[in-house]
mmCIF file with all atom_site columns, C-alpha atoms and ligand atoms in Angstrom:
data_model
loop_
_atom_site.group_PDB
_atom_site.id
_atom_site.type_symbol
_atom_site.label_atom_id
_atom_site.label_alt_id
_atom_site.label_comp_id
_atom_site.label_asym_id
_atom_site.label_entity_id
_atom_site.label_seq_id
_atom_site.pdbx_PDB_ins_code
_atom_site.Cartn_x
_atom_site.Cartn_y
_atom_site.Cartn_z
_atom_site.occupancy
_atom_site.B_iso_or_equiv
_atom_site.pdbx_formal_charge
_atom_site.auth_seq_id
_atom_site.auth_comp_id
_atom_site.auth_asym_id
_atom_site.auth_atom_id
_atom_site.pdbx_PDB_model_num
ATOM   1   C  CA  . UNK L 1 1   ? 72.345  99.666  107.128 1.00 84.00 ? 1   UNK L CA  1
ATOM   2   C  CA  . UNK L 1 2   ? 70.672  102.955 105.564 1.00 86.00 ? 2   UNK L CA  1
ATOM   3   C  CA  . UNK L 1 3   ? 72.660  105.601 105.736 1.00 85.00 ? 3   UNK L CA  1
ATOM   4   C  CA  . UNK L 1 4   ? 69.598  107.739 107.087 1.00 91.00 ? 4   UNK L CA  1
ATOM   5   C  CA  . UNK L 1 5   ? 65.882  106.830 108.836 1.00 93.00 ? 5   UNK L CA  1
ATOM   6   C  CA  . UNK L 1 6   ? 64.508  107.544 105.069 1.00 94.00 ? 6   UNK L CA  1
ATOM   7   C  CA  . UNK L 1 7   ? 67.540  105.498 102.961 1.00 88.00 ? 7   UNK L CA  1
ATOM   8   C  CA  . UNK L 1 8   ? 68.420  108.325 100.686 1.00 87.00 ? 8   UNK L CA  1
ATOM   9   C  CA  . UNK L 1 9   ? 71.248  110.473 101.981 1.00 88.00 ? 9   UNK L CA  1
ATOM   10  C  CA  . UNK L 1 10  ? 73.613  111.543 99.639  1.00 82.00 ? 10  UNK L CA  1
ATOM   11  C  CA  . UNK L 1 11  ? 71.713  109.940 97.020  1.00 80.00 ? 11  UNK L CA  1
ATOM   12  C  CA  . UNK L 1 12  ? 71.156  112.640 93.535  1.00 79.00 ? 12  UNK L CA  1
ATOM   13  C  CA  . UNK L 1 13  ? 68.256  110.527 92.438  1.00 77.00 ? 13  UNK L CA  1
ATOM   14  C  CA  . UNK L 1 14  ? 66.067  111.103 95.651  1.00 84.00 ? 14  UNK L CA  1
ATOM   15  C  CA  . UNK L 1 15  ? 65.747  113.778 98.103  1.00 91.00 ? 15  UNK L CA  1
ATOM   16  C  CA  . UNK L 1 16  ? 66.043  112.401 101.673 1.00 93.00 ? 16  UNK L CA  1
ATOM   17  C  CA  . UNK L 1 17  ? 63.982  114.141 103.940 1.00 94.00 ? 17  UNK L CA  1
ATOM   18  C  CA  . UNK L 1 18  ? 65.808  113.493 107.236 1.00 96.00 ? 18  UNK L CA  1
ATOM   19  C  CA  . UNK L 1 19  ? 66.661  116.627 109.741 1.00 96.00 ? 19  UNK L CA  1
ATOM   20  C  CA  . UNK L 1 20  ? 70.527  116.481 110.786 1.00 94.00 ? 20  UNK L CA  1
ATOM   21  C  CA  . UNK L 1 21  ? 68.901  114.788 113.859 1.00 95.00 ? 21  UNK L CA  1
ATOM   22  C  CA  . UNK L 1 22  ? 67.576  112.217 112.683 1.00 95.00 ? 22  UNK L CA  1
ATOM   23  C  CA  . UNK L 1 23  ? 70.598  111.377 111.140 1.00 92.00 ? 23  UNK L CA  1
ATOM   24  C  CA  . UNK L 1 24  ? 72.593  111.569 113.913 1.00 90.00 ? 24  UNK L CA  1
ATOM   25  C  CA  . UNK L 1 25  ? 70.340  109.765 116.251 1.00 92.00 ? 25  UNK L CA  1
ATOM   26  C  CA  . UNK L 1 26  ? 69.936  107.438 113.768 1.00 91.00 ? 26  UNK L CA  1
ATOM   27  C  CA  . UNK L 1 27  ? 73.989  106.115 112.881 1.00 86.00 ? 27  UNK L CA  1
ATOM   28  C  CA  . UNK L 1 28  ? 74.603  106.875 116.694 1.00 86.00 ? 28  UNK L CA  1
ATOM   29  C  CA  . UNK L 1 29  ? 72.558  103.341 117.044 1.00 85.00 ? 29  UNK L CA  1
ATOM   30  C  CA  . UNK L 1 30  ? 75.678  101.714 116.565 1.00 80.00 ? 30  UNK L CA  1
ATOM   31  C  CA  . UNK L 1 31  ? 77.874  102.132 119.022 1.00 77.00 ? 31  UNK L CA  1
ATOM   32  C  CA  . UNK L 1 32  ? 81.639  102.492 118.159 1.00 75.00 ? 32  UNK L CA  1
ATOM   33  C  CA  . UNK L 1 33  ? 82.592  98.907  120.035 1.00 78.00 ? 33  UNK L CA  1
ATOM   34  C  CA  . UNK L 1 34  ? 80.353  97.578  117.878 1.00 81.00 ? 34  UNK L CA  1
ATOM   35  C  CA  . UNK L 1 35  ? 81.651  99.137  114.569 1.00 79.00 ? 35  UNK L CA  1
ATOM   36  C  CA  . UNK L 1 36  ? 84.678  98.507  115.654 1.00 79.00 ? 36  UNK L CA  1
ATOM   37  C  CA  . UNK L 1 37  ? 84.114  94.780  114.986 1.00 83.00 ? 37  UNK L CA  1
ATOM   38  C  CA  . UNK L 1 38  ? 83.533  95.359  111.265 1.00 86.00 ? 38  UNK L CA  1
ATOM   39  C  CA  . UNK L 1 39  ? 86.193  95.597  109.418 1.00 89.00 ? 39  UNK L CA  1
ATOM   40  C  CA  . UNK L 1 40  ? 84.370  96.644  105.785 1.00 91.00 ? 40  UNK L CA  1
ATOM   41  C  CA  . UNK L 1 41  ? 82.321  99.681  105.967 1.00 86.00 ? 41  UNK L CA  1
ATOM   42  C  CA  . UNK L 1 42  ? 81.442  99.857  102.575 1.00 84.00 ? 42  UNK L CA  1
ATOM   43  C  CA  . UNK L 1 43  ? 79.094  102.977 100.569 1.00 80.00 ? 43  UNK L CA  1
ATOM   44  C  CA  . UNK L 1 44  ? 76.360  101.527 98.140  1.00 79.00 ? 44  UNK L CA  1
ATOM   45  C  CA  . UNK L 1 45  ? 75.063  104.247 97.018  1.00 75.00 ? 45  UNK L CA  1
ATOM   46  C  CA  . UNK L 1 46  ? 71.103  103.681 95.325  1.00 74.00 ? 46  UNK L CA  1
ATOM   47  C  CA  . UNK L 1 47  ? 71.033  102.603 91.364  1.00 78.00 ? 47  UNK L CA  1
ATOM   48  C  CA  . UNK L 1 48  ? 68.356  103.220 88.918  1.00 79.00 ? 48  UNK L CA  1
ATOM   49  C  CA  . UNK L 1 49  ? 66.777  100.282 87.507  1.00 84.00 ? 49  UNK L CA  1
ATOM   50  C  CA  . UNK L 1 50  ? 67.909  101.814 84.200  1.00 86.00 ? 50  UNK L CA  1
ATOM   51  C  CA  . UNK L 1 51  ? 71.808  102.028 85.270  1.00 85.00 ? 51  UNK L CA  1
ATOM   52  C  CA  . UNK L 1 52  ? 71.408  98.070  86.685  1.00 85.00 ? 52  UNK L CA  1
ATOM   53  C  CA  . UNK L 1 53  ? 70.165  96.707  83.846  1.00 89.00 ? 53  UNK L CA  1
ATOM   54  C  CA  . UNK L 1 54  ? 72.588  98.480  81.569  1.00 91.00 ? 54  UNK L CA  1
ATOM   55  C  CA  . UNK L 1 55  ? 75.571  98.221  83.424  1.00 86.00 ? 55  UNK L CA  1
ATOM   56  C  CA  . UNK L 1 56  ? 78.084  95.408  81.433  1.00 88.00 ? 56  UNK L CA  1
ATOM   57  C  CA  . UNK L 1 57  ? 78.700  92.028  83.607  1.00 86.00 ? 57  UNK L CA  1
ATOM   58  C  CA  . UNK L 1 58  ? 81.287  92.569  86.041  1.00 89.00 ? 58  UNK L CA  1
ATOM   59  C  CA  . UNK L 1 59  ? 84.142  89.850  87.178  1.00 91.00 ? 59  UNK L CA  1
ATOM   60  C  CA  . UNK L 1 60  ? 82.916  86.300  87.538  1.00 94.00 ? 60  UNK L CA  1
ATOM   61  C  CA  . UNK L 1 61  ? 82.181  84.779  90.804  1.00 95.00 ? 61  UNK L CA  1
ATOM   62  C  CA  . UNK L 1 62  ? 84.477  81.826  89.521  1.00 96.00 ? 62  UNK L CA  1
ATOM   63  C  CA  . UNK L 1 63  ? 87.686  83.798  88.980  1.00 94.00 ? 63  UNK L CA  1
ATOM   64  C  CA  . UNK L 1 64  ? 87.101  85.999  92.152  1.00 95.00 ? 64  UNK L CA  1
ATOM   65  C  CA  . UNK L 1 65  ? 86.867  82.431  93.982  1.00 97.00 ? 65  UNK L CA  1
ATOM   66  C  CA  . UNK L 1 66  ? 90.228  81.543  92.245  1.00 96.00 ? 66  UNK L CA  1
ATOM   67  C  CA  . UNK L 1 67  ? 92.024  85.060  93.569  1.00 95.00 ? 67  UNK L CA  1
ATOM   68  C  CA  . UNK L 1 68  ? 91.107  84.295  96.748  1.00 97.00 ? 68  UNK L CA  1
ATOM   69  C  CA  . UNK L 1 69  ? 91.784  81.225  97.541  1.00 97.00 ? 69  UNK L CA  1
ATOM   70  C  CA  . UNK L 1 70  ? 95.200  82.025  96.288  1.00 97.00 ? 70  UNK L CA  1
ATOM   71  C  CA  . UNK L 1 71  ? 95.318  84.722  98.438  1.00 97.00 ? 71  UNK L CA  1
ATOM   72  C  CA  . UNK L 1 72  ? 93.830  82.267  101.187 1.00 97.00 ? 72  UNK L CA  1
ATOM   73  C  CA  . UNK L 1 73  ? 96.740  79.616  100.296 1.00 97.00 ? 73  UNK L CA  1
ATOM   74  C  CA  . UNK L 1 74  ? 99.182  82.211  100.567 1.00 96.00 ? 74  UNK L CA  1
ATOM   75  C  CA  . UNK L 1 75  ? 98.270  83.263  104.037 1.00 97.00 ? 75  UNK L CA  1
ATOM   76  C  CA  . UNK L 1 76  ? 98.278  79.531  104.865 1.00 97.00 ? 76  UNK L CA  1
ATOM   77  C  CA  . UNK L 1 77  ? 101.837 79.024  103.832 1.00 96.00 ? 77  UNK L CA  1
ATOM   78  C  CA  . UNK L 1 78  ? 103.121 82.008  105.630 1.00 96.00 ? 78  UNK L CA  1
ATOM   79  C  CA  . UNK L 1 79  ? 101.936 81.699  108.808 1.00 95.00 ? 79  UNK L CA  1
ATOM   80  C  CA  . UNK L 1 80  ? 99.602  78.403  109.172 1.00 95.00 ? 80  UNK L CA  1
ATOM   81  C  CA  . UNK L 1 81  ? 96.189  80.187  109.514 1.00 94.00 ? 81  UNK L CA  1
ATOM   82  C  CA  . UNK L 1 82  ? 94.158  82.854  108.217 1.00 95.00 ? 82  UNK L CA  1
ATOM   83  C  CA  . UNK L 1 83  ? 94.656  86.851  108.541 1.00 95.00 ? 83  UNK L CA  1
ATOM   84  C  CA  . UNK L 1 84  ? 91.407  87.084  110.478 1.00 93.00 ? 84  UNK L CA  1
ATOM   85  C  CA  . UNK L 1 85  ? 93.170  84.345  112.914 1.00 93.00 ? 85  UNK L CA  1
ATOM   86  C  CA  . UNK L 1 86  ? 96.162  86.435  113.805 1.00 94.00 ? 86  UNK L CA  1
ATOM   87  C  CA  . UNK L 1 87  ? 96.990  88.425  116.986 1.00 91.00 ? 87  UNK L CA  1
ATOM   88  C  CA  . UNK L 1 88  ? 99.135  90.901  118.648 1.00 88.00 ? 88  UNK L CA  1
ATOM   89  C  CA  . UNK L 1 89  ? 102.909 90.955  117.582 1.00 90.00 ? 89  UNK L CA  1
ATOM   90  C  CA  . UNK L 1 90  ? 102.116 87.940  115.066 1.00 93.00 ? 90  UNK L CA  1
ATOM   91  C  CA  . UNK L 1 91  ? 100.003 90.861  113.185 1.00 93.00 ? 91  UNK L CA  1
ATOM   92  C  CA  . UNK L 1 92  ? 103.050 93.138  113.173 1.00 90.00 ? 92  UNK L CA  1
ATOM   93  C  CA  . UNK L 1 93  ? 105.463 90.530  112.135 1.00 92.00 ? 93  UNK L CA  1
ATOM   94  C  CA  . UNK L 1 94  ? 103.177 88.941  108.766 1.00 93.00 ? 94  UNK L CA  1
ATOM   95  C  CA  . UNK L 1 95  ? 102.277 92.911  107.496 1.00 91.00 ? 95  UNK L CA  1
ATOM   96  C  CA  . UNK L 1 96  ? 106.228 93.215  107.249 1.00 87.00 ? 96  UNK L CA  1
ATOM   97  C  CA  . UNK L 1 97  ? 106.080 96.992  107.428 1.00 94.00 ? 97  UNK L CA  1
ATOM   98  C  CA  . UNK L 1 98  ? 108.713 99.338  106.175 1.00 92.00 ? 98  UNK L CA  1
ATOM   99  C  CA  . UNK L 1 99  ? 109.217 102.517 106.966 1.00 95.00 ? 99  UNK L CA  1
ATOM   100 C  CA  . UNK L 1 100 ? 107.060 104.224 104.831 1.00 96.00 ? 100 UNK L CA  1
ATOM   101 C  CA  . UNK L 1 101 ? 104.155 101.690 105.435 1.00 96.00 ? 101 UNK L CA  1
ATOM   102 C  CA  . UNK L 1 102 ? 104.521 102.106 109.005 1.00 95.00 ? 102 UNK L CA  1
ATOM   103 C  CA  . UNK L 1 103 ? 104.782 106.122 109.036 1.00 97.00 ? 103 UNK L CA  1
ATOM   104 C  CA  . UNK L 1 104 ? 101.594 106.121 106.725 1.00 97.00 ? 104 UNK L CA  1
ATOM   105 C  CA  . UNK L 1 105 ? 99.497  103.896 108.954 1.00 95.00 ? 105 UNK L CA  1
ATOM   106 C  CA  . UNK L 1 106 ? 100.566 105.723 112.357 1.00 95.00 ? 106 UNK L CA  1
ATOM   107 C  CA  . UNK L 1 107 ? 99.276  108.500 111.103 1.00 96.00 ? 107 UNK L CA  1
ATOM   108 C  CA  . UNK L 1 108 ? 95.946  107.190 109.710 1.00 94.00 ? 108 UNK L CA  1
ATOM   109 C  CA  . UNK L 1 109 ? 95.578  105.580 113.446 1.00 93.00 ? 109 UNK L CA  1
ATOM   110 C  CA  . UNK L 1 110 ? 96.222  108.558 114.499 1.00 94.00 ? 110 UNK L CA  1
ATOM   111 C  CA  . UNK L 1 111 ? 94.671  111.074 113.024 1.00 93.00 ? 111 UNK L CA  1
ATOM   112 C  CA  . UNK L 1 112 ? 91.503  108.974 112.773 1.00 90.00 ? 112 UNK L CA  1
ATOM   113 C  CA  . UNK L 1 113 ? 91.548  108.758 116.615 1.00 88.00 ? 113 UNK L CA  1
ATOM   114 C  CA  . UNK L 1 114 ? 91.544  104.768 115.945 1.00 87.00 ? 114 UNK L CA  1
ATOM   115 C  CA  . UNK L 1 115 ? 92.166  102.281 119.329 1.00 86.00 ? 115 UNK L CA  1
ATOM   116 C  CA  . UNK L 1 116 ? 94.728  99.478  118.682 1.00 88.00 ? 116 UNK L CA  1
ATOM   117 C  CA  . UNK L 1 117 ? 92.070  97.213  118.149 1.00 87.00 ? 117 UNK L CA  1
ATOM   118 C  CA  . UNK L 1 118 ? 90.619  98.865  115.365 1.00 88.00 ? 118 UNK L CA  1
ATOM   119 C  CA  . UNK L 1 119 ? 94.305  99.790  114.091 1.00 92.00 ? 119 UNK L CA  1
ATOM   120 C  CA  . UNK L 1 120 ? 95.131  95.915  114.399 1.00 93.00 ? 120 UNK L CA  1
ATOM   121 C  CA  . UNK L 1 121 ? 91.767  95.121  112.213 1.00 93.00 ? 121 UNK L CA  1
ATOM   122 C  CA  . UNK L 1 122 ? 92.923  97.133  109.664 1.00 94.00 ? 122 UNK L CA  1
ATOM   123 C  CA  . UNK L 1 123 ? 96.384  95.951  109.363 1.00 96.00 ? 123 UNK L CA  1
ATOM   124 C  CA  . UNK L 1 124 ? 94.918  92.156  109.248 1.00 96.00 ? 124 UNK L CA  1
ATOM   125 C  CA  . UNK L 1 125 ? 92.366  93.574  106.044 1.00 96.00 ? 125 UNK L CA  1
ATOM   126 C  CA  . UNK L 1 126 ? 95.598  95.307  104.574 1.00 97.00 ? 126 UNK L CA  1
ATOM   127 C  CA  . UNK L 1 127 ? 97.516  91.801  104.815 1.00 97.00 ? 127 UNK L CA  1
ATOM   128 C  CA  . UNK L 1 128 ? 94.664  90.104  103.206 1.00 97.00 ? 128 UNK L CA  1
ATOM   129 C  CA  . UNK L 1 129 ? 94.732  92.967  100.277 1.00 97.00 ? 129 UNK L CA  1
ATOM   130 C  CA  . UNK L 1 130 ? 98.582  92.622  99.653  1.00 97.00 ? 130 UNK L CA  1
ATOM   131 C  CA  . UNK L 1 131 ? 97.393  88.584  99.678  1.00 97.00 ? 131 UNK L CA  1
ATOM   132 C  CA  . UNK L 1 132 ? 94.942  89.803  97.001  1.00 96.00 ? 132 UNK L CA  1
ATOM   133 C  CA  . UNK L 1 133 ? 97.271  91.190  94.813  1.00 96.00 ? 133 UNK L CA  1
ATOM   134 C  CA  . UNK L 1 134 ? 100.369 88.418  95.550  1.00 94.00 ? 134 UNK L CA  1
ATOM   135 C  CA  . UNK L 1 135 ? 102.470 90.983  97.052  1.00 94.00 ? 135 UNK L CA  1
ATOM   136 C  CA  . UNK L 1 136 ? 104.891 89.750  99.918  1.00 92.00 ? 136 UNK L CA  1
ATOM   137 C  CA  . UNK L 1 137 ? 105.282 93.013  101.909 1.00 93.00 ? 137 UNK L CA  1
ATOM   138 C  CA  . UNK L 1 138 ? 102.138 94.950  103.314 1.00 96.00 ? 138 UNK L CA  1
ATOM   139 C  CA  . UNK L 1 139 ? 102.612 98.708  100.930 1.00 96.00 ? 139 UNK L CA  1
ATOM   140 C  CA  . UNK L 1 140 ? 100.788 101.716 101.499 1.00 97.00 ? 140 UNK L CA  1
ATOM   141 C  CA  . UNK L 1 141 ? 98.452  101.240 98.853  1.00 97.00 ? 141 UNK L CA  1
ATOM   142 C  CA  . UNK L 1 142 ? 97.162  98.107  100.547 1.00 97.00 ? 142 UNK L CA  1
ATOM   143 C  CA  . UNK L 1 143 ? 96.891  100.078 103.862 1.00 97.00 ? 143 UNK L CA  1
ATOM   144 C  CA  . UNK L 1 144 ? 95.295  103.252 102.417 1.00 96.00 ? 144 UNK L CA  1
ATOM   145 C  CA  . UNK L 1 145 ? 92.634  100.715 100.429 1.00 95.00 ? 145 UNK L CA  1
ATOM   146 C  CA  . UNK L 1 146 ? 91.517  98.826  104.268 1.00 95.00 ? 146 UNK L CA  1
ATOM   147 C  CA  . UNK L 1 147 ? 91.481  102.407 106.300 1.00 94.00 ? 147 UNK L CA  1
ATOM   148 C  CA  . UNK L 1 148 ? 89.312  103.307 103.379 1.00 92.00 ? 148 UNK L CA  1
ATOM   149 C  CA  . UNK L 1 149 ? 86.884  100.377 104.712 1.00 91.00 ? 149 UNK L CA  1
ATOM   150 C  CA  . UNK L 1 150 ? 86.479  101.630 108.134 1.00 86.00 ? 150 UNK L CA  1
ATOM   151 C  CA  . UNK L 1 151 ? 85.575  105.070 107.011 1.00 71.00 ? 151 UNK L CA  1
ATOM   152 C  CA  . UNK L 1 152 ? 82.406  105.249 105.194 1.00 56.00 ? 152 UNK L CA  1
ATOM   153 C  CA  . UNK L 1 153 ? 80.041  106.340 107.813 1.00 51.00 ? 153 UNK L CA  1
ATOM   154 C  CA  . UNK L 1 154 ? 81.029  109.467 108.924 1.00 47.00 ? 154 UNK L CA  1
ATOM   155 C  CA  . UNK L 1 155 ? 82.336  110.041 112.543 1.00 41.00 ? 155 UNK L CA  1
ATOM   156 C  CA  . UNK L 1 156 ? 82.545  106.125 113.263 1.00 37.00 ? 156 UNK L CA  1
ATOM   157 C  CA  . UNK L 1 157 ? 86.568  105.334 113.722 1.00 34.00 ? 157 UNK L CA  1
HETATM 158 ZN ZN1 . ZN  Q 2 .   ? 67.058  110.494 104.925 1.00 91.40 ? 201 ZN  Q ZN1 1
#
């Protein structure tokens, strides 16, 4: 979605020329069961036509396939289905949390004013990020990188 009625909030190429309102009205559309439900709430913010057609090629579709269906495979082996498919203590048990994990991501529930539901999505995207990067355990990086996903529009938990 647009961040705004017009498209250009927080863009510094274009002036968006939507009241506080408007905004609000606008993202309140979406109503926090639903957002709830998606787990990647990523920022795009606008590019020139300028800045896209200079930028240098990025990754290739081909290896990205390649990471994750090793990352796919791995989830397989560990626990006979996908991260997506898991539920309740089974989440819990395949993160693996220590301490420190656990600690940082009761206190991102928390002070993010998440439900369990959304706190169990983003332990599942966290799992499939420590898949990503062929790491065993569930670390904080991995869990500050998926709350990161259900932040970008503002005041949506
Ligand atoms: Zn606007």
């Amino acid at each position: 979605m647009n961040p705004c009625p017009c498209g250009y909030l927080g863009s510094s190429a274009w002036p968006c020329r939507c009241t506080p309102e408007q905004v609000a009205r606008y993202q309140g559309k979406l109503s926090g069961p639903l957002l709830d439900r998606i787990d990647l709430h990523i920022e795009v913010p606008p590019v020139s036509a300028q800045l896209l057609l200079e930028a240098p090629p990025g990754e290739s579709t081909d290896s990205i396939r390649e990471r994750v269906v090793a990352a796919r495979e791995r989830a397989m082996q560990r626990q006979g289905h996908a991260n997506q498919s898991l539920h309740g203590a089974a989440i819990d048990r395949h993160a693996a949390l220590d301490d420190t994990a656990r600690a940082f991501m009761f206190n991102a529930a928390a002070k993010l004013g998440w439900s369990a539901r959304s706190t169990h999505r983003a332990l599942k995207v966290a799992r499939t990020i420590a898949d990503l990067a062929g790491s065993e355990a569930v670390q904080v990086g991995h869990l500050a990188e998926a709350v990161q996903y259900r932040r970008a529009l503002r005041g949506a938990a």
